[in-house]
XYZ file of C-alpha atoms in Angstrom:
658
model
C 113.244 80.130 63.561
C 113.141 83.095 66.120
C 113.255 82.831 70.020
C 109.372 83.812 69.767
C 108.636 80.676 67.789
C 110.616 78.677 69.706
C 108.746 79.586 72.805
C 105.426 79.019 71.158
C 106.563 75.289 70.770
C 107.674 75.172 74.326
C 104.105 76.455 75.522
C 102.578 74.216 73.253
C 104.681 71.202 74.213
C 103.309 71.767 77.748
C 99.858 72.221 76.840
C 99.896 68.919 74.710
C 101.635 67.219 77.633
C 98.618 68.319 79.951
C 96.406 66.540 77.428
C 98.651 63.302 76.694
C 99.210 62.613 80.348
C 95.562 62.301 81.154
C 94.911 58.612 79.709
C 97.924 57.417 81.590
C 97.363 58.792 85.071
C 96.250 55.174 86.274
C 99.760 54.129 85.884
C 101.541 56.265 88.325
C 105.290 55.570 86.888
C 104.058 56.122 83.391
C 102.059 59.360 84.078
C 105.399 60.649 85.769
C 107.533 59.566 83.143
C 105.341 61.284 80.407
C 105.249 64.404 82.648
C 109.030 64.385 83.041
C 109.539 64.037 79.191
C 107.357 66.979 78.540
C 108.811 69.322 81.332
C 112.415 68.484 80.045
C 111.316 69.000 76.138
C 109.537 72.410 77.072
C 112.379 73.311 79.209
C 114.991 72.843 76.611
C 113.067 74.809 74.000
C 112.583 77.744 76.597
C 116.197 77.493 77.479
C 117.513 77.438 74.073
C 115.262 80.492 73.189
C 116.396 82.330 76.293
C 120.264 81.429 75.447
C 119.956 82.497 71.859
C 118.440 85.896 72.807
C 121.416 86.407 75.630
C 123.865 85.473 73.002
C 122.570 87.142 69.772
C 120.037 89.551 70.960
C 115.986 89.588 70.807
C 114.662 88.393 67.682
C 111.414 89.420 65.489
C 108.205 88.932 67.951
C 105.498 86.873 66.923
C 101.729 87.819 66.542
C 99.484 85.221 66.989
C 96.022 86.759 67.002
C 94.944 90.473 66.590
C 91.729 91.814 68.319
C 91.710 95.378 67.387
C 87.989 95.824 69.035
C 89.873 94.984 72.302
C 92.787 97.003 71.630
C 94.706 93.955 71.804
C 96.610 91.406 70.259
C 98.735 87.894 71.526
C 102.234 89.054 70.402
C 105.149 86.963 72.031
C 108.604 88.632 72.378
C 111.768 87.462 74.046
C 114.202 89.889 75.154
C 117.102 89.663 77.692
C 114.988 90.032 80.860
C 112.367 87.502 79.642
C 115.447 85.075 78.760
C 116.739 85.035 82.682
C 113.224 84.027 83.917
C 112.585 81.463 81.019
C 116.040 79.909 82.133
C 115.011 79.765 85.932
C 111.553 78.259 84.856
C 113.080 75.775 82.895
C 115.404 74.390 85.114
C 113.055 74.350 88.323
C 109.959 72.940 86.238
C 112.238 70.049 84.845
C 113.827 69.084 88.371
C 110.044 69.300 90.161
C 108.908 66.741 87.505
C 112.144 64.647 87.982
C 111.278 64.885 91.903
C 107.690 64.107 91.312
C 108.427 60.556 89.677
C 108.874 59.041 92.958
C 107.478 61.404 95.423
C 103.985 61.231 94.159
C 104.028 57.600 94.864
C 103.388 58.791 98.435
C 100.010 59.834 97.531
C 98.309 56.409 96.768
C 94.801 57.595 97.863
C 94.852 60.667 95.336
C 94.291 60.490 91.677
C 97.193 61.678 89.711
C 94.706 63.172 87.243
C 94.379 66.187 90.117
C 98.321 66.449 89.461
C 100.402 65.884 86.371
C 97.747 67.871 83.824
C 97.499 71.059 86.111
C 101.358 70.476 86.489
C 101.829 71.003 82.565
C 99.417 73.772 82.534
C 100.921 75.535 85.358
C 104.385 75.619 83.530
C 102.809 76.742 80.320
C 101.147 79.581 82.252
C 104.438 80.729 83.715
C 106.361 80.557 80.359
C 103.688 82.484 78.548
C 103.371 85.407 81.192
C 107.125 86.458 80.723
C 106.643 86.657 77.039
C 103.653 87.921 76.184
C 103.481 91.687 75.580
C 99.826 92.576 75.614
C 98.772 93.824 79.303
C 94.972 93.350 78.770
C 93.374 90.260 77.236
C 96.736 88.237 76.507
C 97.774 89.052 80.082
C 94.663 87.980 81.579
C 94.806 84.627 79.608
C 98.087 83.944 80.520
C 97.666 84.906 84.376
C 94.472 82.901 84.704
C 95.994 79.688 83.225
C 98.895 80.066 85.689
C 96.594 80.925 88.457
C 93.912 78.311 88.051
C 96.253 75.471 87.162
C 98.367 76.241 90.556
C 95.150 76.768 92.663
C 94.204 72.980 91.559
C 97.784 71.969 92.894
C 97.467 73.611 96.166
C 94.386 72.015 96.816
C 95.513 68.566 95.478
C 95.125 67.031 98.968
C 91.207 68.234 98.832
C 90.126 66.058 101.446
C 91.817 68.116 104.229
C 89.697 71.203 105.106
C 92.749 73.678 105.695
C 94.065 72.858 102.196
C 90.886 73.969 100.700
C 90.726 77.100 102.679
C 94.511 77.964 101.735
C 93.844 77.483 98.056
C 90.593 79.859 98.127
C 92.910 82.568 99.830
C 95.163 81.917 97.138
C 92.764 82.254 94.629
C 90.965 85.408 95.933
C 94.494 87.076 96.341
C 95.731 86.334 92.919
C 92.410 87.507 91.129
C 92.610 90.772 93.169
C 96.129 91.150 91.798
C 95.009 90.445 88.448
C 92.265 93.093 88.362
C 94.571 95.817 90.091
C 97.063 95.168 87.204
C 94.435 95.263 84.320
C 93.225 98.502 85.859
C 96.648 100.002 85.842
C 96.935 98.973 82.304
C 93.635 100.782 81.259
C 94.896 103.849 82.934
C 98.086 104.035 80.845
C 96.706 102.690 77.631
C 95.988 105.784 75.317
C 95.738 104.192 71.722
C 97.461 102.189 69.068
C 101.125 103.566 68.425
C 103.455 103.158 65.628
C 106.944 101.844 67.274
C 109.795 101.179 65.270
C 107.657 101.279 62.027
C 105.349 98.637 63.413
C 101.994 99.311 64.339
C 101.112 98.388 68.225
C 97.704 97.721 69.534
C 96.421 99.877 72.387
C 97.388 97.584 75.394
C 100.714 96.452 73.890
C 103.547 97.143 76.256
C 105.558 99.087 73.501
C 102.649 101.268 72.741
C 101.951 102.075 76.428
C 105.820 102.843 76.946
C 105.710 104.998 73.753
C 103.015 107.100 75.268
C 104.564 107.455 78.885
C 106.458 110.758 78.255
C 103.338 112.563 77.223
C 101.450 111.081 80.159
C 103.792 111.861 82.794
C 103.869 115.695 81.464
C 100.196 116.135 81.347
C 98.726 113.535 83.414
C 101.117 112.821 86.167
C 98.595 111.683 88.676
C 96.812 109.226 86.710
C 100.471 107.794 85.876
C 101.008 107.546 89.745
C 97.678 105.740 90.429
C 98.251 103.238 87.526
C 102.010 102.461 88.759
C 100.462 101.994 92.060
C 97.944 99.450 90.756
C 101.048 97.594 89.324
C 102.984 97.942 92.786
C 99.987 96.474 94.700
C 99.232 94.024 91.901
C 102.480 92.401 91.463
C 103.367 93.039 95.055
C 100.701 90.686 95.927
C 101.978 88.130 93.597
C 105.621 88.450 94.847
C 104.427 88.218 98.356
C 105.232 91.908 99.413
C 104.366 92.881 103.040
C 101.612 93.050 104.074
C 99.855 91.140 101.546
C 101.919 87.988 101.127
C 101.354 87.082 104.905
C 97.465 86.663 103.671
C 98.132 83.780 101.173
C 101.451 82.714 100.907
C 102.182 81.163 104.311
C 99.105 79.002 103.881
C 99.279 77.914 100.206
C 103.249 76.822 99.757
C 102.874 74.260 102.804
C 99.378 73.020 101.465
C 100.785 71.935 97.745
C 102.688 68.873 97.312
C 106.573 69.859 97.835
C 107.516 69.919 93.954
C 104.694 72.353 93.592
C 105.775 74.272 96.753
C 109.273 74.539 94.903
C 107.576 75.815 91.779
C 105.512 78.326 93.866
C 108.412 79.656 95.781
C 111.206 79.149 93.418
C 109.460 80.458 90.380
C 105.914 81.596 90.409
C 106.348 84.504 92.860
C 109.111 85.957 90.866
C 106.803 86.432 87.852
C 105.758 89.169 90.390
C 109.146 90.794 90.598
C 109.312 90.410 86.872
C 106.319 92.435 86.550
C 107.856 95.036 88.998
C 111.031 95.465 87.078
C 109.075 95.742 83.890
C 106.621 98.288 85.274
C 109.181 100.648 86.759
C 112.226 100.313 84.761
C 111.433 99.120 81.174
C 108.034 100.942 80.898
C 109.482 104.568 81.629
C 111.602 105.685 78.793
C 114.905 107.569 79.256
C 113.530 111.010 77.912
C 110.709 110.796 80.427
C 112.968 110.255 83.555
C 113.006 114.016 84.373
C 108.794 113.884 84.356
C 108.991 110.659 86.555
C 108.479 110.976 90.174
C 111.176 108.580 91.012
C 111.880 109.939 94.282
C 108.710 108.941 95.935
C 108.589 105.634 94.035
C 112.440 104.723 95.296
C 111.625 105.585 98.821
C 108.282 103.534 98.822
C 109.796 100.523 97.161
C 113.009 100.632 99.143
C 110.999 101.044 102.390
C 108.511 98.150 101.200
C 111.504 95.716 100.575
C 112.929 96.669 103.900
C 109.682 95.799 105.968
C 109.259 92.769 103.852
C 112.656 91.425 104.392
C 112.564 92.246 108.447
C 109.201 90.976 108.939
C 108.934 87.837 106.645
C 112.249 86.682 108.522
C 110.932 87.621 112.031
C 107.959 85.650 111.469
C 109.664 82.697 109.931
C 111.963 82.278 113.105
C 108.766 81.740 115.062
C 107.701 78.897 112.833
C 107.930 75.221 113.921
C 106.699 73.687 110.931
C 109.183 73.178 108.157
C 107.519 74.165 105.010
C 105.467 76.945 106.568
C 108.982 78.400 107.995
C 110.276 78.341 104.626
C 107.134 80.075 103.122
C 107.830 83.092 105.352
C 111.239 83.055 104.300
C 109.935 83.178 100.900
C 108.413 86.683 101.867
C 111.701 87.677 103.614
C 113.783 86.954 100.490
C 111.487 88.896 98.184
C 112.278 91.640 100.376
C 115.983 91.840 99.281
C 114.944 91.749 95.516
C 112.344 94.932 96.342
C 115.349 96.526 98.156
C 117.512 96.254 95.257
C 114.922 97.345 92.739
C 114.431 100.524 95.384
C 118.083 101.201 95.568
C 118.280 101.289 91.684
C 115.539 103.738 91.367
C 116.902 105.749 93.803
C 120.103 106.252 92.354
C 119.092 106.518 88.571
C 118.475 110.141 88.542
C 121.732 111.242 90.042
C 123.448 108.588 87.710
C 122.275 110.508 84.751
C 124.628 113.165 85.574
C 127.454 110.920 87.392
C 128.594 107.849 85.628
C 129.967 106.543 88.970
C 126.667 106.874 90.437
C 124.942 105.266 87.535
C 127.059 102.264 87.996
C 125.861 101.802 91.723
C 122.528 101.827 90.385
C 123.273 99.267 87.807
C 124.985 97.154 90.577
C 121.614 97.424 92.823
C 119.883 96.112 89.802
C 122.583 93.419 89.380
C 122.005 92.385 92.895
C 118.120 92.481 92.540
C 117.960 90.326 89.706
C 120.772 88.026 90.387
C 119.098 87.354 94.005
C 115.825 86.468 92.083
C 117.791 83.839 90.323
C 119.666 82.418 93.248
C 116.392 82.682 95.342
C 114.813 80.355 92.820
C 117.609 77.892 93.283
C 118.264 77.421 96.825
C 114.501 77.880 97.951
C 113.455 75.307 95.363
C 115.993 72.958 97.027
C 114.850 73.871 100.289
C 111.336 72.898 99.578
C 112.596 69.594 98.135
C 114.574 68.976 101.392
C 111.351 69.523 103.329
C 109.577 67.112 100.890
C 112.238 64.529 101.577
C 112.009 64.636 105.110
C 108.217 64.784 104.898
C 107.991 61.679 102.844
C 110.759 59.567 105.089
C 109.228 60.750 108.511
C 105.662 61.740 107.647
C 105.524 65.102 109.345
C 106.573 68.976 108.927
C 106.796 69.171 112.608
C 110.260 70.110 113.341
C 110.018 68.997 116.977
C 109.307 65.522 115.897
C 112.438 65.546 113.772
C 115.905 64.819 114.934
C 119.060 62.866 113.970
C 118.401 62.585 110.451
C 122.452 63.345 109.133
C 123.163 59.572 109.192
C 119.962 57.959 107.684
C 119.502 60.665 105.222
C 122.878 61.691 104.101
C 122.259 63.236 100.667
C 119.151 65.171 102.112
C 121.299 66.430 105.030
C 124.130 67.835 102.847
C 122.032 69.372 100.080
C 119.787 71.189 103.021
C 123.261 72.282 104.693
C 124.143 74.075 101.361
C 120.747 75.337 100.821
C 120.732 76.608 104.487
C 123.978 78.295 104.128
C 122.836 79.894 100.750
C 119.931 81.490 102.006
C 121.737 82.801 105.265
C 124.266 84.787 102.898
C 127.186 82.776 103.978
C 130.218 83.319 101.779
C 131.107 81.080 99.035
C 127.424 80.345 98.690
C 125.325 82.003 96.199
C 123.001 83.878 98.404
C 126.279 85.888 99.652
C 127.111 86.893 96.110
C 123.861 88.571 95.324
C 123.255 90.078 98.839
C 126.811 91.491 98.295
C 125.754 93.355 95.423
C 122.862 94.685 97.349
C 125.123 95.669 100.460
C 127.618 97.332 98.315
C 125.085 99.466 96.348
C 123.161 100.527 99.138
C 126.204 101.677 101.479
C 127.855 103.361 98.578
C 124.802 104.913 97.501
C 123.662 106.385 100.723
C 125.721 109.374 100.008
C 123.154 110.226 97.300
C 120.031 108.701 99.152
C 120.764 108.800 102.815
C 117.880 106.560 103.885
C 119.487 103.416 102.010
C 121.804 103.403 104.809
C 119.228 102.383 107.537
C 117.625 99.970 104.688
C 121.005 98.075 104.334
C 121.703 97.806 108.394
C 118.294 96.373 108.579
C 119.078 93.997 105.597
C 122.402 92.790 107.081
C 120.562 92.074 110.673
C 118.292 90.427 108.892
C 120.531 88.024 107.160
C 121.686 87.080 110.576
C 118.448 86.173 111.882
C 118.086 84.326 108.568
C 121.119 82.126 109.578
C 119.633 81.825 113.059
C 116.435 80.502 111.548
C 118.216 77.917 109.453
C 120.346 76.933 112.322
C 117.059 75.807 113.705
C 115.860 74.278 110.710
C 118.831 72.135 110.002
C 119.889 71.501 113.584
C 116.315 70.684 114.736
C 116.046 68.218 111.712
C 119.818 66.884 111.320
C 122.003 67.570 114.262
C 119.953 66.880 117.434
C 119.529 63.391 118.957
C 117.452 61.087 116.983
C 113.788 61.589 118.000
C 111.402 58.805 118.801
C 109.461 59.234 115.337
C 112.599 59.000 113.500
C 113.798 55.831 115.534
C 110.493 54.220 114.964
C 110.210 54.875 111.229
C 114.050 53.490 110.758
C 112.992 50.233 112.902
C 109.727 49.766 110.469
C 111.625 50.945 107.181
C 115.117 50.514 107.852
C 116.151 52.976 105.025
C 115.161 56.602 105.044
C 117.003 58.421 102.287
C 114.651 59.069 99.526
C 115.017 57.444 95.781
C 117.686 58.386 93.154
C 115.347 60.967 91.341
C 114.756 62.819 94.354
C 118.177 62.911 95.376
C 119.408 63.925 91.771
C 116.760 67.126 91.825
C 118.526 68.163 95.176
C 121.987 67.383 93.978
C 121.602 69.501 91.010
C 120.107 72.502 92.833
C 122.898 72.321 95.433
C 125.515 72.374 92.412
C 123.602 75.296 91.469
C 124.142 77.002 94.803
C 127.854 76.327 94.927
C 128.400 77.262 91.144
C 127.026 80.874 91.759
C 128.781 81.265 94.978
C 132.157 80.250 93.862
C 131.803 81.790 90.401
C 129.491 84.776 90.606
C 130.787 86.095 87.447
C 128.655 83.466 85.448
C 125.450 84.908 86.879
C 126.607 88.733 86.122
C 127.310 87.740 82.695
C 124.043 86.395 82.367
C 122.327 89.981 83.842
C 124.917 92.070 81.621
C 123.737 90.233 78.352
C 120.188 90.356 79.682
C 120.250 94.239 80.127
C 122.459 94.629 76.460
C 119.472 92.700 74.894
C 116.629 94.525 76.410
C 117.282 97.961 74.737
C 114.270 99.681 76.408
C 113.129 102.134 78.753
C 115.483 102.991 81.725
C 117.251 99.711 81.038
C 119.122 101.374 78.505
C 120.870 103.461 81.107
C 121.606 100.509 83.456
C 123.441 98.804 80.224
C 125.654 101.935 79.760
C 128.327 101.649 82.467
C 130.942 99.136 82.013
C 129.948 97.545 85.580
C 131.647 94.291 86.280
C 135.257 93.297 85.981
C 136.424 89.906 86.449
C 139.055 89.403 89.534
C 140.447 86.496 90.730
C 139.320 84.374 87.877
C 135.745 84.230 89.141
C 135.471 87.252 91.169
C 133.575 90.374 90.467
C 134.471 94.147 91.101
C 132.749 97.158 90.285
C 134.097 100.182 88.611
C 136.338 102.353 90.740
C 137.747 99.554 92.862
C 135.981 100.551 96.008
C 134.849 96.844 96.348
C 135.474 93.554 95.325
C 134.373 89.915 95.898
C 137.026 87.084 95.146
C 135.724 83.711 96.398
C 138.851 81.840 95.697
C 140.635 84.213 97.908
C 137.897 83.602 100.560
C 138.085 79.705 99.992
C 141.749 79.567 100.650
C 141.620 81.717 103.944
C 138.879 79.464 105.055
C 140.611 76.503 104.227
C 144.084 77.683 105.786
C 141.973 78.676 108.953
C 140.335 74.944 109.512
C 143.848 73.570 108.816
C 145.561 75.539 111.354
C 142.376 75.005 114.152
C 142.720 71.217 113.165
C 146.280 71.204 113.753
C 145.991 73.313 117.162
C 143.468 70.794 118.254
C 145.980 67.839 117.941
C 148.879 69.674 119.890
C 147.362 68.182 123.233
C 147.506 64.812 122.163
C 143.842 64.489 123.484
C 141.920 61.353 122.253
C 137.961 61.655 121.249
C 135.443 59.686 123.009
C 131.747 59.170 122.744
C 129.686 58.912 125.724
C 126.106 58.924 126.714
C 124.706 61.955 128.124
C 124.642 62.504 131.700
C 121.052 63.294 133.073
C 121.713 64.204 136.652
C 121.912 60.311 137.534
C 118.134 59.630 138.190
C 116.304 60.659 134.845
C 116.145 58.345 132.010
C 116.903 59.470 128.489
C 113.662 60.490 126.951
C 112.146 62.749 124.412
C 111.963 65.488 127.204
C 115.983 65.422 127.382
C 116.284 66.404 123.886
C 116.512 69.908 122.287
C 113.538 70.575 119.778
C 112.675 73.574 117.498
C 110.067 74.657 120.163
C 113.238 75.631 122.358
C 115.156 78.012 119.877
C 114.892 81.476 120.109
C 112.007 81.656 122.537
C 113.174 85.062 124.455
C 113.865 86.595 120.839
C 110.557 85.733 119.256
C 108.523 86.651 122.253
C 109.694 90.339 122.324
C 108.419 90.514 118.446
C 105.108 88.610 118.960
C 103.323 91.772 117.790
C 104.693 91.255 114.212
C 102.324 88.003 113.720
C 103.131 85.362 111.707
C 101.396 82.531 114.095
C 99.315 79.693 112.830
C 98.202 76.179 113.931
C 101.442 74.660 115.298
C 101.829 70.811 113.930
C 102.805 69.673 117.351
C 99.483 70.446 118.822
C 97.166 67.259 119.292
C 93.597 67.271 118.514
C 91.191 65.468 120.444
C 91.268 62.083 118.578
C 95.376 62.163 119.729
C 96.540 62.472 115.886
C 98.925 64.984 114.952
C 97.172 68.112 113.539
C 100.095 68.577 110.626
C 99.312 66.517 107.517
C 101.157 63.240 107.202
C 102.483 62.920 103.803
C 100.081 60.670 101.874
C 99.506 57.873 103.941
C 102.642 57.811 105.952
C 101.015 56.198 108.995
C 99.692 57.544 112.413
C 101.844 60.028 114.186
C 103.045 59.408 117.727
C 101.923 61.982 120.400
C 104.045 64.929 121.026
C 106.367 64.301 124.108
C 105.775 67.972 125.446
C 101.799 67.242 125.565
């Protein structure tokens, strides 16, 4: 059985699961269990297909249906690049289904017929979009399956007008993106081609790639327009500036939290998958001389830099948990774009210099590795936000505080995810950002503008850390808010159920695993390049890029940089032990005391730091970047909080600052 056949089985399991779950949706627990079983089975099949390809190479493609009159064929093919995204989809979808078991119990007034069937269709669409090779009919079917199912999930809470608007904006953006991609494919498709002894239809990816050298030599302008359509279409899907701001910050918070995790952790990565396919796998090595890579490398690296800075600065202004995370999704996509742009910038010089080719490959490693890592830590962050939402009933960070003790598992996993996305050493976000920084810094000798890009990227990583100091500090570390105290008094226990905790802990372990042992992630990417012998990926697979150092560390060729997490861990541990020893030298005993409020003010909400108080001067100077929206702490005329209470969580108390 080939990987393509297994992927067909995985998609069929999800499609059948969407039908089987319908008659049991009245029983909320049983519906969740059926959804979980289908997600796990489909995920195991998809992961098995991906691992078999990474280990043994791509198998024979599978053609389901040929439509010669349309120049299309529904052909499934799994190569190394597809395998990486299949593994990510399988992991996140299974954990989202596990998390949904208890989380969806909070939506008692909404029928699960509007959730579980679309959940399975959404997952099936994501599986299909990364293994289908047809860029017209097949792509359109898979894109619409993914888009329409996720549209229904974004508008799950259909009684809220703002959710309907967010879903409509999302749908329009995705249809515009689809039209642009299909237009680009129509420009590049010249006719059927025989590739490797097999006839491929006009819109098959292999046929288009086969004709690219002649097109670049004789119709360079047409190729430029087509690739621009791909950049815009897949860029809209990925949340690239300025298009991501039009739909992403509204759609992600509107959806239930497990779906937010799928949207941000997986779905927007299909846009990055499309960009990597278009600019690295579509262009053949013998056409590199005619490929206008100078213009594209500057455009993609520049857009990536703007995207990461603007998205992060806009996130810094947010006071709503899921909206803050949504803007950070835009920012983190900028890092992946920057890595792709740096790779394209260094490839032409890399043809003549093996060392530069190694840097180009390192940039791609950083880009794909960050896509993997972002899928893990951003999914975890959205699940953390969902846990707080289900426990307290609000997304407003101003009304949260003191959740460390009542929600210890959520707090620890949220801390791990916050450190990961901020690029702190020993967590997975640092490992992939380190690769991007090294490639851009060392590669700036051949593409000078990369130096400016990497300076902005490092500064933005600092801003990300500042943003998550607000996210974590306002939620878990500040004094207990009135809303939290009221909920503890009424419920007694705030920590979420075991299945929700298990999903969070699993993702947190992934953050630590790829942070302490990045060599595992690099092995996956090395195998992905080795098992995807097409286009410019053949060049990227050529240099012996990564050497193991310090058991789990990594070092690019030449020894000009290395990252050894175990050494960093030892240094950090020794420093902490030394600091602890010094703190005990004076023999001072710790004591706890009530805060002194000048002797005349009683302790109240007004005397507590909230998210609203963080970085006001910094954000004031960058107000021109936009990113504002309806603040959840503002009260409407009825005195009820404007942010959505998680499925009947109760009436919110008035904000203390109003």
